[in-house]
mmCIF file of C-alpha atoms and ligand atoms in Angstrom:
data_model
loop_
_atom_site.group_PDB
_atom_site.id
_atom_site.type_symbol
_atom_site.label_atom_id
_atom_site.label_comp_id
_atom_site.label_asym_id
_atom_site.label_seq_id
_atom_site.Cartn_x
_atom_site.Cartn_y
_atom_site.Cartn_z
ATOM 1 C CA MET G 1 -13.073 13.630 75.895
ATOM 2 C CA PRO G 2 -13.375 10.584 73.619
ATOM 3 C CA ARG G 3 -16.525 8.426 73.553
ATOM 4 C CA PRO G 4 -16.650 6.636 76.886
ATOM 5 C CA ILE G 5 -16.037 3.149 75.456
ATOM 6 C CA ARG G 6 -12.649 1.592 76.238
ATOM 7 C CA VAL G 7 -10.938 -1.772 76.540
ATOM 8 C CA ARG G 8 -8.606 -2.780 79.357
ATOM 9 C CA PHE G 9 -6.029 -5.549 79.069
ATOM 10 C CA ASP G 10 -4.782 -7.341 82.121
ATOM 11 C CA ASN G 11 -1.189 -8.499 81.596
ATOM 12 C CA ALA G 12 -1.138 -10.185 85.007
ATOM 13 C CA ALA G 13 -4.126 -12.277 83.931
ATOM 14 C CA LEU G 14 -2.242 -13.391 80.791
ATOM 15 C CA ALA G 15 0.748 -14.415 82.923
ATOM 16 C CA HIS G 16 -1.537 -16.177 85.414
ATOM 17 C CA ASN G 17 -3.300 -18.105 82.643
ATOM 18 C CA LEU G 18 0.031 -19.177 81.151
ATOM 19 C CA ALA G 19 1.110 -20.459 84.568
ATOM 20 C CA ARG G 20 -2.221 -22.261 84.873
ATOM 21 C CA VAL G 21 -1.690 -23.951 81.509
ATOM 22 C CA ARG G 22 1.866 -24.933 82.433
ATOM 23 C CA ALA G 23 0.657 -26.451 85.692
ATOM 24 C CA ALA G 24 -1.810 -28.564 83.703
ATOM 25 C CA ALA G 25 0.959 -29.832 81.394
ATOM 26 C CA PRO G 26 4.161 -29.534 83.441
ATOM 27 C CA ASP G 27 6.350 -31.612 81.129
ATOM 28 C CA ALA G 28 5.409 -29.946 77.859
ATOM 29 C CA ARG G 29 6.861 -26.876 76.209
ATOM 30 C CA VAL G 30 4.380 -24.146 75.321
ATOM 31 C CA TRP G 31 3.619 -22.443 72.036
ATOM 32 C CA ALA G 32 1.567 -19.424 73.072
ATOM 33 C CA VAL G 33 -0.933 -19.043 70.231
ATOM 34 C CA VAL G 34 -1.025 -15.337 69.345
ATOM 35 C CA LYS G 35 -2.728 -15.505 65.951
ATOM 36 C CA ALA G 36 -5.390 -12.930 65.017
ATOM 37 C CA ASN G 37 -3.596 -10.124 66.859
ATOM 38 C CA ALA G 38 -3.423 -12.347 69.952
ATOM 39 C CA TYR G 39 -7.176 -13.040 69.848
ATOM 40 C CA GLY G 40 -7.791 -9.289 69.776
ATOM 41 C CA HIS G 41 -5.512 -8.493 72.726
ATOM 42 C CA GLY G 42 -2.751 -6.812 70.712
ATOM 43 C CA LEU G 43 0.115 -8.932 69.410
ATOM 44 C CA LEU G 44 3.030 -7.150 71.057
ATOM 45 C CA ARG G 45 1.250 -6.522 74.353
ATOM 46 C CA ALA G 46 0.242 -10.178 74.667
ATOM 47 C CA ALA G 47 3.625 -11.464 73.505
ATOM 48 C CA GLY G 48 5.280 -9.330 76.176
ATOM 49 C CA ALA G 49 2.978 -10.589 78.924
ATOM 50 C CA LEU G 50 3.512 -14.174 77.683
ATOM 51 C CA ARG G 51 7.276 -13.779 77.341
ATOM 52 C CA SER G 52 7.959 -16.872 79.452
ATOM 53 C CA ALA G 53 6.302 -19.111 76.841
ATOM 54 C CA ASP G 54 8.738 -21.306 74.900
ATOM 55 C CA GLY G 55 7.545 -19.974 71.554
ATOM 56 C CA TYR G 56 4.762 -18.147 69.747
ATOM 57 C CA ALA G 57 2.375 -19.632 67.203
ATOM 58 C CA LEU G 58 0.582 -17.556 64.583
ATOM 59 C CA LEU G 59 -0.120 -17.663 60.876
ATOM 60 C CA ASP G 60 0.615 -14.306 59.346
ATOM 61 C CA LEU G 61 4.157 -13.603 58.147
ATOM 62 C CA ALA G 62 3.660 -9.906 58.862
ATOM 63 C CA GLU G 63 2.806 -10.682 62.493
ATOM 64 C CA ALA G 64 5.922 -12.871 62.761
ATOM 65 C CA ALA G 65 7.980 -9.983 61.390
ATOM 66 C CA ARG G 66 6.461 -7.619 63.975
ATOM 67 C CA LEU G 67 7.532 -9.970 66.770
ATOM 68 C CA ARG G 68 11.076 -10.154 65.421
ATOM 69 C CA GLU G 69 11.253 -6.368 64.935
ATOM 70 C CA ALA G 70 10.138 -5.927 68.547
ATOM 71 C CA GLY G 71 13.070 -8.090 69.626
ATOM 72 C CA PHE G 72 11.359 -11.399 70.421
ATOM 73 C CA LEU G 73 13.878 -14.167 69.759
ATOM 74 C CA HIS G 74 11.572 -17.079 70.627
ATOM 75 C CA PRO G 75 10.812 -19.809 68.113
ATOM 76 C CA ILE G 76 7.778 -18.828 66.026
ATOM 77 C CA LEU G 77 5.514 -21.511 64.594
ATOM 78 C CA LEU G 78 3.694 -20.664 61.356
ATOM 79 C CA LEU G 79 0.470 -22.622 61.808
ATOM 80 C CA GLU G 80 -0.449 -22.758 58.108
ATOM 81 C CA GLY G 81 3.096 -22.747 56.763
ATOM 82 C CA VAL G 82 3.881 -20.699 53.674
ATOM 83 C CA PHE G 83 1.492 -19.751 50.913
ATOM 84 C CA HIS G 84 4.006 -18.868 48.161
ATOM 85 C CA ALA G 85 7.537 -20.052 47.412
ATOM 86 C CA GLY G 86 8.836 -16.536 47.965
ATOM 87 C CA ASP G 87 7.670 -16.649 51.599
ATOM 88 C CA LEU G 88 10.440 -19.132 52.403
ATOM 89 C CA GLU G 89 13.044 -16.403 52.059
ATOM 90 C CA ILE G 90 11.312 -14.528 54.901
ATOM 91 C CA VAL G 91 10.902 -17.749 56.901
ATOM 92 C CA ASP G 92 14.636 -18.301 56.509
ATOM 93 C CA SER G 93 15.684 -14.780 57.445
ATOM 94 C CA LEU G 94 13.302 -14.553 60.440
ATOM 95 C CA ARG G 95 14.132 -18.141 61.527
ATOM 96 C CA LEU G 96 10.508 -19.283 61.622
ATOM 97 C CA THR G 97 9.224 -22.841 62.052
ATOM 98 C CA PRO G 98 6.750 -23.568 59.243
ATOM 99 C CA VAL G 99 4.036 -26.188 59.291
ATOM 100 C CA ILE G 100 4.072 -28.370 56.187
ATOM 101 C CA HIS G 101 0.553 -29.562 55.479
ATOM 102 C CA HIS G 102 0.480 -30.059 51.710
ATOM 103 C CA CYS G 103 2.673 -31.483 48.926
ATOM 104 C CA ALA G 104 2.940 -28.071 47.280
ATOM 105 C CA GLN G 105 4.727 -26.825 50.399
ATOM 106 C CA ILE G 106 7.220 -29.717 50.209
ATOM 107 C CA GLU G 107 7.977 -28.739 46.613
ATOM 108 C CA MET G 108 8.539 -25.118 47.619
ATOM 109 C CA LEU G 109 10.954 -26.298 50.300
ATOM 110 C CA GLU G 110 12.805 -28.591 47.880
ATOM 111 C CA HIS G 111 13.465 -25.654 45.578
ATOM 112 C CA ALA G 112 14.356 -23.147 48.292
ATOM 113 C CA ALA G 113 17.893 -21.885 48.722
ATOM 114 C CA LEU G 114 18.086 -21.415 52.485
ATOM 115 C CA ARG G 115 20.961 -20.108 54.529
ATOM 116 C CA ARG G 116 20.311 -22.668 57.243
ATOM 117 C CA PRO G 117 18.044 -25.713 57.503
ATOM 118 C CA LEU G 118 14.670 -25.243 59.202
ATOM 119 C CA ASP G 119 12.828 -27.000 61.976
ATOM 120 C CA ILE G 120 9.496 -27.941 60.445
ATOM 121 C CA TYR G 121 6.165 -29.285 61.710
ATOM 122 C CA LEU G 122 4.567 -32.026 59.653
ATOM 123 C CA LYS G 123 0.802 -31.664 59.896
ATOM 124 C CA VAL G 124 -1.113 -34.919 60.095
ATOM 125 C CA ASN G 125 -4.814 -34.992 59.268
ATOM 126 C CA SER G 126 -5.992 -37.368 61.977
ATOM 127 C CA GLY G 127 -9.662 -36.811 61.203
ATOM 128 C CA MET G 128 -10.539 -33.126 61.312
ATOM 129 C CA ASN G 129 -10.076 -32.857 57.535
ATOM 130 C CA ARG G 130 -8.920 -29.256 57.660
ATOM 131 C CA LEU G 131 -5.171 -29.353 56.986
ATOM 132 C CA GLY G 132 -2.601 -32.123 56.797
ATOM 133 C CA PHE G 133 -1.580 -35.419 55.235
ATOM 134 C CA LYS G 134 -3.559 -38.582 55.796
ATOM 135 C CA GLY G 135 -3.167 -42.271 55.044
ATOM 136 C CA ASP G 136 0.087 -43.351 53.401
ATOM 137 C CA ALA G 137 0.808 -39.752 52.450
ATOM 138 C CA VAL G 138 2.036 -39.122 56.004
ATOM 139 C CA HIS G 139 4.942 -41.559 55.645
ATOM 140 C CA ARG G 140 5.671 -40.413 52.102
ATOM 141 C CA ALA G 141 5.803 -36.757 53.175
ATOM 142 C CA TYR G 142 7.938 -37.573 56.196
ATOM 143 C CA HIS G 143 10.488 -39.526 54.158
ATOM 144 C CA ARG G 144 10.634 -36.913 51.434
ATOM 145 C CA LEU G 145 11.210 -34.177 54.027
ATOM 146 C CA SER G 146 13.739 -36.162 56.023
ATOM 147 C CA THR G 147 16.072 -36.399 53.026
ATOM 148 C CA LEU G 148 16.078 -32.643 52.367
ATOM 149 C CA ALA G 149 19.100 -30.541 53.239
ATOM 150 C CA GLN G 150 16.606 -27.726 53.931
ATOM 151 C CA VAL G 151 15.118 -29.623 56.901
ATOM 152 C CA LYS G 152 16.784 -29.802 60.296
ATOM 153 C CA SER G 153 14.073 -31.538 62.358
ATOM 154 C CA ILE G 154 10.528 -32.797 61.933
ATOM 155 C CA THR G 155 7.870 -32.509 64.654
ATOM 156 C CA LEU G 156 4.631 -34.440 64.188
ATOM 157 C CA MET G 157 1.558 -32.309 64.675
ATOM 158 C CA THR G 158 -2.192 -32.680 64.540
ATOM 159 C CA HIS G 159 -5.250 -30.680 65.620
ATOM 160 C CA PHE G 160 -8.406 -31.942 67.346
ATOM 161 C CA ALA G 161 -11.862 -31.207 65.985
ATOM 162 C CA ASP G 162 -13.804 -31.854 69.200
ATOM 163 C CA ALA G 163 -11.524 -31.801 72.253
ATOM 164 C CA ASP G 164 -14.077 -29.390 73.763
ATOM 165 C CA GLY G 165 -17.098 -31.497 72.834
ATOM 166 C CA PRO G 166 -18.668 -34.913 73.225
ATOM 167 C CA THR G 167 -16.470 -36.735 70.694
ATOM 168 C CA GLY G 168 -13.253 -36.032 72.601
ATOM 169 C CA VAL G 169 -9.809 -36.979 71.313
ATOM 170 C CA ALA G 170 -9.571 -40.776 71.512
ATOM 171 C CA GLY G 171 -10.333 -41.476 67.857
ATOM 172 C CA GLN G 172 -7.994 -38.832 66.472
ATOM 173 C CA LEU G 173 -5.249 -39.791 68.913
ATOM 174 C CA ALA G 174 -5.494 -43.434 67.843
ATOM 175 C CA SER G 175 -5.328 -42.446 64.202
ATOM 176 C CA MET G 176 -2.336 -40.161 64.933
ATOM 177 C CA HIS G 177 -0.549 -43.153 66.480
ATOM 178 C CA SER G 178 -1.246 -45.443 63.564
ATOM 179 C CA LEU G 179 -0.518 -42.840 60.858
ATOM 180 C CA THR G 180 2.872 -41.986 62.394
ATOM 181 C CA ALA G 181 3.904 -45.475 63.551
ATOM 182 C CA GLY G 182 7.659 -45.819 63.209
ATOM 183 C CA LEU G 183 8.313 -42.112 62.583
ATOM 184 C CA ASP G 184 10.721 -40.332 64.934
ATOM 185 C CA GLY G 185 10.077 -36.870 66.232
ATOM 186 C CA HIS G 186 8.473 -34.776 68.895
ATOM 187 C CA TRP G 187 4.694 -34.435 68.982
ATOM 188 C CA SER G 188 2.447 -31.393 69.252
ATOM 189 C CA THR G 189 -1.272 -32.038 69.410
ATOM 190 C CA ALA G 190 -3.044 -30.206 72.240
ATOM 191 C CA ASN G 191 -5.091 -27.010 72.001
ATOM 192 C CA SER G 192 -6.557 -25.438 75.180
ATOM 193 C CA ALA G 193 -9.389 -27.946 75.505
ATOM 194 C CA ALA G 194 -7.102 -30.958 75.126
ATOM 195 C CA ILE G 195 -4.564 -29.464 77.546
ATOM 196 C CA LEU G 196 -7.186 -29.031 80.244
ATOM 197 C CA ARG G 197 -9.096 -32.286 79.724
ATOM 198 C CA TYR G 198 -6.797 -34.887 78.153
ATOM 199 C CA PRO G 199 -3.295 -35.220 79.664
ATOM 200 C CA GLN G 200 -2.507 -38.043 77.231
ATOM 201 C CA THR G 201 -2.369 -35.397 74.460
ATOM 202 C CA HIS G 202 0.302 -33.225 76.092
ATOM 203 C CA ARG G 203 3.459 -34.923 74.830
ATOM 204 C CA ASP G 204 6.253 -32.480 73.843
ATOM 205 C CA TRP G 205 4.733 -29.152 72.793
ATOM 206 C CA ILE G 206 1.270 -27.846 73.629
ATOM 207 C CA ARG G 207 -0.535 -25.058 71.759
ATOM 208 C CA PRO G 208 -2.845 -23.097 74.079
ATOM 209 C CA GLY G 209 -4.789 -20.172 72.678
ATOM 210 C CA ILE G 210 -8.121 -19.276 74.252
ATOM 211 C CA ALA G 211 -7.161 -20.405 77.771
ATOM 212 C CA LEU G 212 -4.322 -17.850 77.807
ATOM 213 C CA TYR G 213 -6.861 -15.099 77.243
ATOM 214 C CA GLY G 214 -8.974 -16.280 80.151
ATOM 215 C CA ALA G 215 -11.977 -17.801 78.411
ATOM 216 C CA SER G 216 -13.150 -21.383 78.709
ATOM 217 C CA PRO G 217 -12.846 -23.718 75.724
ATOM 218 C CA PHE G 218 -15.771 -25.750 77.088
ATOM 219 C CA PRO G 219 -19.488 -24.999 76.822
ATOM 220 C CA ASP G 220 -20.103 -26.826 80.112
ATOM 221 C CA GLN G 221 -17.317 -25.462 82.342
ATOM 222 C CA SER G 222 -16.687 -21.814 83.179
ATOM 223 C CA ALA G 223 -13.364 -19.993 83.041
ATOM 224 C CA ALA G 224 -13.609 -19.350 86.785
ATOM 225 C CA GLU G 225 -14.052 -23.073 87.433
ATOM 226 C CA LEU G 226 -10.878 -23.626 85.400
ATOM 227 C CA ASP G 227 -9.056 -20.867 87.343
ATOM 228 C CA LEU G 228 -8.643 -18.743 84.212
ATOM 229 C CA ARG G 229 -8.831 -14.949 84.484
ATOM 230 C CA PRO G 230 -10.213 -12.636 81.799
ATOM 231 C CA ALA G 231 -7.470 -10.657 80.060
ATOM 232 C CA MET G 232 -9.809 -8.327 78.133
ATOM 233 C CA THR G 233 -12.532 -6.161 79.668
ATOM 234 C CA LEU G 234 -14.744 -4.120 77.336
ATOM 235 C CA GLU G 235 -16.326 -1.223 79.212
ATOM 236 C CA SER G 236 -18.518 1.725 78.392
ATOM 237 C CA GLU G 237 -21.059 4.031 79.980
ATOM 238 C CA LEU G 238 -24.699 4.975 79.705
ATOM 239 C CA ILE G 239 -24.945 8.046 77.501
ATOM 240 C CA ALA G 240 -28.742 8.416 77.722
ATOM 241 C CA ILE G 241 -31.732 7.119 79.658
ATOM 242 C CA GLN G 242 -35.116 6.572 78.031
ATOM 243 C CA ASP G 243 -38.431 6.284 79.861
ATOM 244 C CA LEU G 244 -40.546 3.792 77.943
ATOM 245 C CA ALA G 245 -44.296 3.632 78.395
ATOM 246 C CA LYS G 246 -45.868 0.193 78.258
ATOM 247 C CA GLY G 247 -46.085 -0.907 74.599
ATOM 248 C CA GLU G 248 -43.375 1.424 73.281
ATOM 249 C CA GLY G 249 -40.570 -0.112 71.216
ATOM 250 C CA ILE G 250 -36.863 0.725 71.327
ATOM 251 C CA GLY G 251 -34.241 0.774 68.584
ATOM 252 C CA TYR G 252 -34.260 -0.365 64.944
ATOM 253 C CA GLY G 253 -37.104 -2.679 64.054
ATOM 254 C CA PHE G 254 -38.743 -2.386 67.495
ATOM 255 C CA ILE G 255 -37.708 -5.971 68.284
ATOM 256 C CA TYR G 256 -38.303 -5.198 71.975
ATOM 257 C CA ARG G 257 -41.435 -3.548 73.390
ATOM 258 C CA ALA G 258 -41.892 -2.445 76.973
ATOM 259 C CA GLU G 259 -44.181 -4.809 78.858
ATOM 260 C CA ARG G 260 -44.774 -2.140 81.520
ATOM 261 C CA ASP G 261 -43.519 1.383 82.064
ATOM 262 C CA MET G 262 -39.769 1.054 82.421
ATOM 263 C CA ARG G 263 -36.383 2.734 82.018
ATOM 264 C CA ALA G 264 -33.884 1.757 79.341
ATOM 265 C CA GLY G 265 -30.211 2.763 79.158
ATOM 266 C CA VAL G 266 -28.376 3.671 75.956
ATOM 267 C CA VAL G 267 -24.790 2.355 75.980
ATOM 268 C CA ALA G 268 -21.939 3.767 73.891
ATOM 269 C CA CYS G 269 -21.046 0.447 72.273
ATOM 270 C CA GLY G 270 -22.235 -0.976 68.982
ATOM 271 C CA TYR G 271 -21.328 -3.411 66.288
ATOM 272 C CA ALA G 272 -18.674 -1.060 64.915
ATOM 273 C CA ASP G 273 -16.901 -1.599 68.240
ATOM 274 C CA GLY G 274 -17.077 -5.380 67.857
ATOM 275 C CA TYR G 275 -20.213 -6.074 69.887
ATOM 276 C CA PRO G 276 -22.172 -8.641 67.855
ATOM 277 C CA ARG G 277 -25.182 -7.258 66.023
ATOM 278 C CA HIS G 278 -26.831 -10.661 66.281
ATOM 279 C CA ALA G 279 -26.931 -10.398 70.098
ATOM 280 C CA PRO G 280 -30.458 -11.214 71.265
ATOM 281 C CA GLY G 281 -32.697 -8.326 72.306
ATOM 282 C CA THR G 282 -36.281 -9.434 71.899
ATOM 283 C CA ASN G 283 -38.737 -9.619 74.782
ATOM 284 C CA ALA G 284 -37.929 -13.327 75.033
ATOM 285 C CA ALA G 285 -34.168 -13.013 75.481
ATOM 286 C CA GLY G 286 -31.233 -10.629 75.828
ATOM 287 C CA ALA G 287 -27.487 -10.907 76.323
ATOM 288 C CA PRO G 288 -26.130 -10.443 79.859
ATOM 289 C CA VAL G 289 -24.468 -7.112 80.685
ATOM 290 C CA LEU G 290 -23.316 -5.358 83.877
ATOM 291 C CA VAL G 291 -24.529 -1.856 84.729
ATOM 292 C CA ASP G 292 -23.046 -0.322 87.887
ATOM 293 C CA GLY G 293 -21.992 -3.847 88.817
ATOM 294 C CA VAL G 294 -25.555 -5.175 88.538
ATOM 295 C CA ARG G 295 -26.360 -7.863 86.021
ATOM 296 C CA THR G 296 -29.065 -6.976 83.518
ATOM 297 C CA ARG G 297 -29.735 -7.695 79.845
ATOM 298 C CA THR G 298 -29.582 -6.093 76.431
ATOM 299 C CA ILE G 299 -32.876 -5.096 74.806
ATOM 300 C CA GLY G 300 -33.527 -4.084 71.215
ATOM 301 C CA ARG G 301 -31.276 -4.469 68.193
ATOM 302 C CA VAL G 302 -27.602 -3.559 68.498
ATOM 303 C CA ALA G 303 -26.867 -0.483 66.353
ATOM 304 C CA MET G 304 -23.549 0.580 64.851
ATOM 305 C CA ASP G 305 -22.540 2.756 67.804
ATOM 306 C CA MET G 306 -25.083 2.037 70.549
ATOM 307 C CA LEU G 307 -27.028 -0.688 72.277
ATOM 308 C CA TYR G 308 -29.775 -0.671 74.913
ATOM 309 C CA VAL G 309 -30.072 -2.218 78.354
ATOM 310 C CA ASP G 310 -32.970 -2.892 80.707
ATOM 311 C CA LEU G 311 -32.739 -0.645 83.785
ATOM 312 C CA SER G 312 -35.802 -2.058 85.570
ATOM 313 C CA ALA G 313 -33.623 -3.383 88.400
ATOM 314 C CA LEU G 314 -31.393 -0.280 88.449
ATOM 315 C CA PRO G 315 -33.408 2.674 89.787
ATOM 316 C CA SER G 316 -30.280 4.721 90.513
ATOM 317 C CA ALA G 317 -28.575 4.188 87.127
ATOM 318 C CA ARG G 318 -27.922 7.489 85.375
ATOM 319 C CA VAL G 319 -25.963 8.956 82.471
ATOM 320 C CA GLY G 320 -22.347 8.033 83.188
ATOM 321 C CA SER G 321 -23.159 4.733 84.892
ATOM 322 C CA LYS G 322 -20.462 2.141 84.216
ATOM 323 C CA VAL G 323 -21.221 -0.705 81.841
ATOM 324 C CA VAL G 324 -19.183 -3.892 81.412
ATOM 325 C CA LEU G 325 -19.946 -5.647 78.135
ATOM 326 C CA TRP G 326 -17.574 -8.537 78.899
ATOM 327 C CA GLY G 327 -14.478 -9.259 80.923
ATOM 328 C CA ARG G 328 -14.081 -8.768 84.641
ATOM 329 C CA GLY G 329 -17.400 -9.525 86.318
ATOM 330 C CA MET G 330 -19.118 -10.533 83.075
ATOM 331 C CA PRO G 331 -17.624 -13.681 81.514
ATOM 332 C CA VAL G 332 -17.212 -13.331 77.761
ATOM 333 C CA ASP G 333 -18.274 -16.974 77.498
ATOM 334 C CA GLU G 334 -21.745 -16.107 78.820
ATOM 335 C CA VAL G 335 -22.157 -13.229 76.390
ATOM 336 C CA ALA G 336 -20.966 -15.431 73.535
ATOM 337 C CA ALA G 337 -23.340 -18.250 74.487
ATOM 338 C CA ALA G 338 -26.277 -15.814 74.575
ATOM 339 C CA CYS G 339 -25.266 -14.648 71.086
ATOM 340 C CA GLY G 340 -24.969 -18.189 69.707
ATOM 341 C CA THR G 341 -21.216 -17.977 69.221
ATOM 342 C CA VAL G 342 -17.968 -18.595 71.106
ATOM 343 C CA SER G 343 -15.709 -16.252 73.039
ATOM 344 C CA TYR G 344 -13.046 -16.535 70.328
ATOM 345 C CA GLU G 345 -15.237 -14.670 67.846
ATOM 346 C CA LEU G 346 -16.084 -11.831 70.235
ATOM 347 C CA LEU G 347 -12.479 -11.325 71.378
ATOM 348 C CA CYS G 348 -11.026 -11.390 67.849
ATOM 349 C CA ALA G 349 -13.659 -8.974 66.573
ATOM 350 C CA LEU G 350 -12.822 -6.160 69.000
ATOM 351 C CA ALA G 351 -12.636 -3.159 66.687
ATOM 352 C CA ALA G 352 -9.503 -1.098 66.233
ATOM 353 C CA ARG G 353 -11.491 2.065 66.997
ATOM 354 C CA VAL G 354 -11.965 1.090 70.662
ATOM 355 C CA PRO G 355 -9.425 3.067 72.731
ATOM 356 C CA VAL G 356 -7.157 1.055 75.005
ATOM 357 C CA ASP G 357 -7.060 2.118 78.638
ATOM 358 C CA ASP G 358 -3.550 1.306 79.833
ATOM 359 C CA SER G 359 -4.090 2.459 83.400
ATOM 360 C CA ILE G 360 -4.188 -0.414 85.875
ATOM 361 C CA ALA G 361 -7.793 -1.176 86.756
HETATM 362 C C1 PLP B 1 -5.883 -21.688 67.010
HETATM 363 C C2 PLP B 1 -5.120 -22.947 67.142
HETATM 364 C C3 PLP B 1 -4.737 -23.431 68.399
HETATM 365 C C4 PLP B 1 -5.234 -22.812 69.687
HETATM 366 O O1 PLP B 1 -6.549 -23.265 69.918
HETATM 367 P P1 PLP B 1 -7.359 -22.836 71.251
HETATM 368 O O2 PLP B 1 -8.628 -23.567 71.136
HETATM 369 O O3 PLP B 1 -7.538 -21.356 71.186
HETATM 370 O O4 PLP B 1 -6.510 -23.249 72.404
HETATM 371 C C5 PLP B 1 -3.905 -24.541 68.438
HETATM 372 N N1 PLP B 1 -3.491 -25.146 67.301
HETATM 373 C C6 PLP B 1 -3.864 -24.727 66.078
HETATM 374 C C7 PLP B 1 -3.399 -25.444 64.877
HETATM 375 C C8 PLP B 1 -4.696 -23.623 65.963
HETATM 376 O O5 PLP B 1 -5.071 -23.215 64.734
#
């Protein structure tokens, strides 16, 4: 038998979440964002479950090639465009839709000998200052691209820095309008947070990522409240029980000490499986975890292959008791918040060594 840790993926949840996103933006077409191995869910598995999307968005040419090799004929948006002139040959042969966010990419396109012209996305920097053209450079880039034989269509695209936070989208949306005034083309602006909170951002193509995987983009609204279902459940078991006498520490550094006689469980899951080592585990605070369906907390410092849980409220827990680190019954958003990060980071970091349980839960 392998170590008892395993991950389950729920394809029906992916399909449900896609339907949920479509219902929120009924007039928009959907790029299902499957970058970073579909946020840790497995590129081909997720792409299959999200087959009814209008296209896939990612940023690694090798991942685009895997989708094509697996027979997916959907449009594929390359979120960062190409990195080297030679990449355009692959873009051309795989019929990808590159983002153009920098003058160097326009030059590469000007010099490319393509078999057929490409649909491209012109990235506008409306305030996030990550990628894209700003100021007069937007019009200059647009006009330069619109004269190229290599370009079939131009979609105007931007990305919001704080659609999930207090700043919102109004400022960036206003700057998108003024920067692109007079330019024809479809628009694509909305990530999950904008899709769910700001209908005025929907326009022609939306780009949901995290919502498809069943986590909330918002710190102040849960996935369940948004009717999103978790697509990844990370499970394990107790492999040992320790009786701690009052004052005894547990794990590296003794960051937790028993305040009374108590039982602690040792879980077969550690940072080499993708569970964050910076999860809290002092006497003051732990991360939430389910043991035999009962909510408890982590104690002590997460080790490479193991972590510890408080069994004070679980007198019948024993070796073999089921543990849910996140997923069904234990929202990944709550674990992430306890660890000072976001669900995205936990999902993407799931380690390749964790076996996938393909049986239906
Ligand atoms: C990752 C990404 C998205 C998806 O964002 P979510 O917050 O996961 O919905 C959309 N657009 C771009 C450009 C991205 O990089």
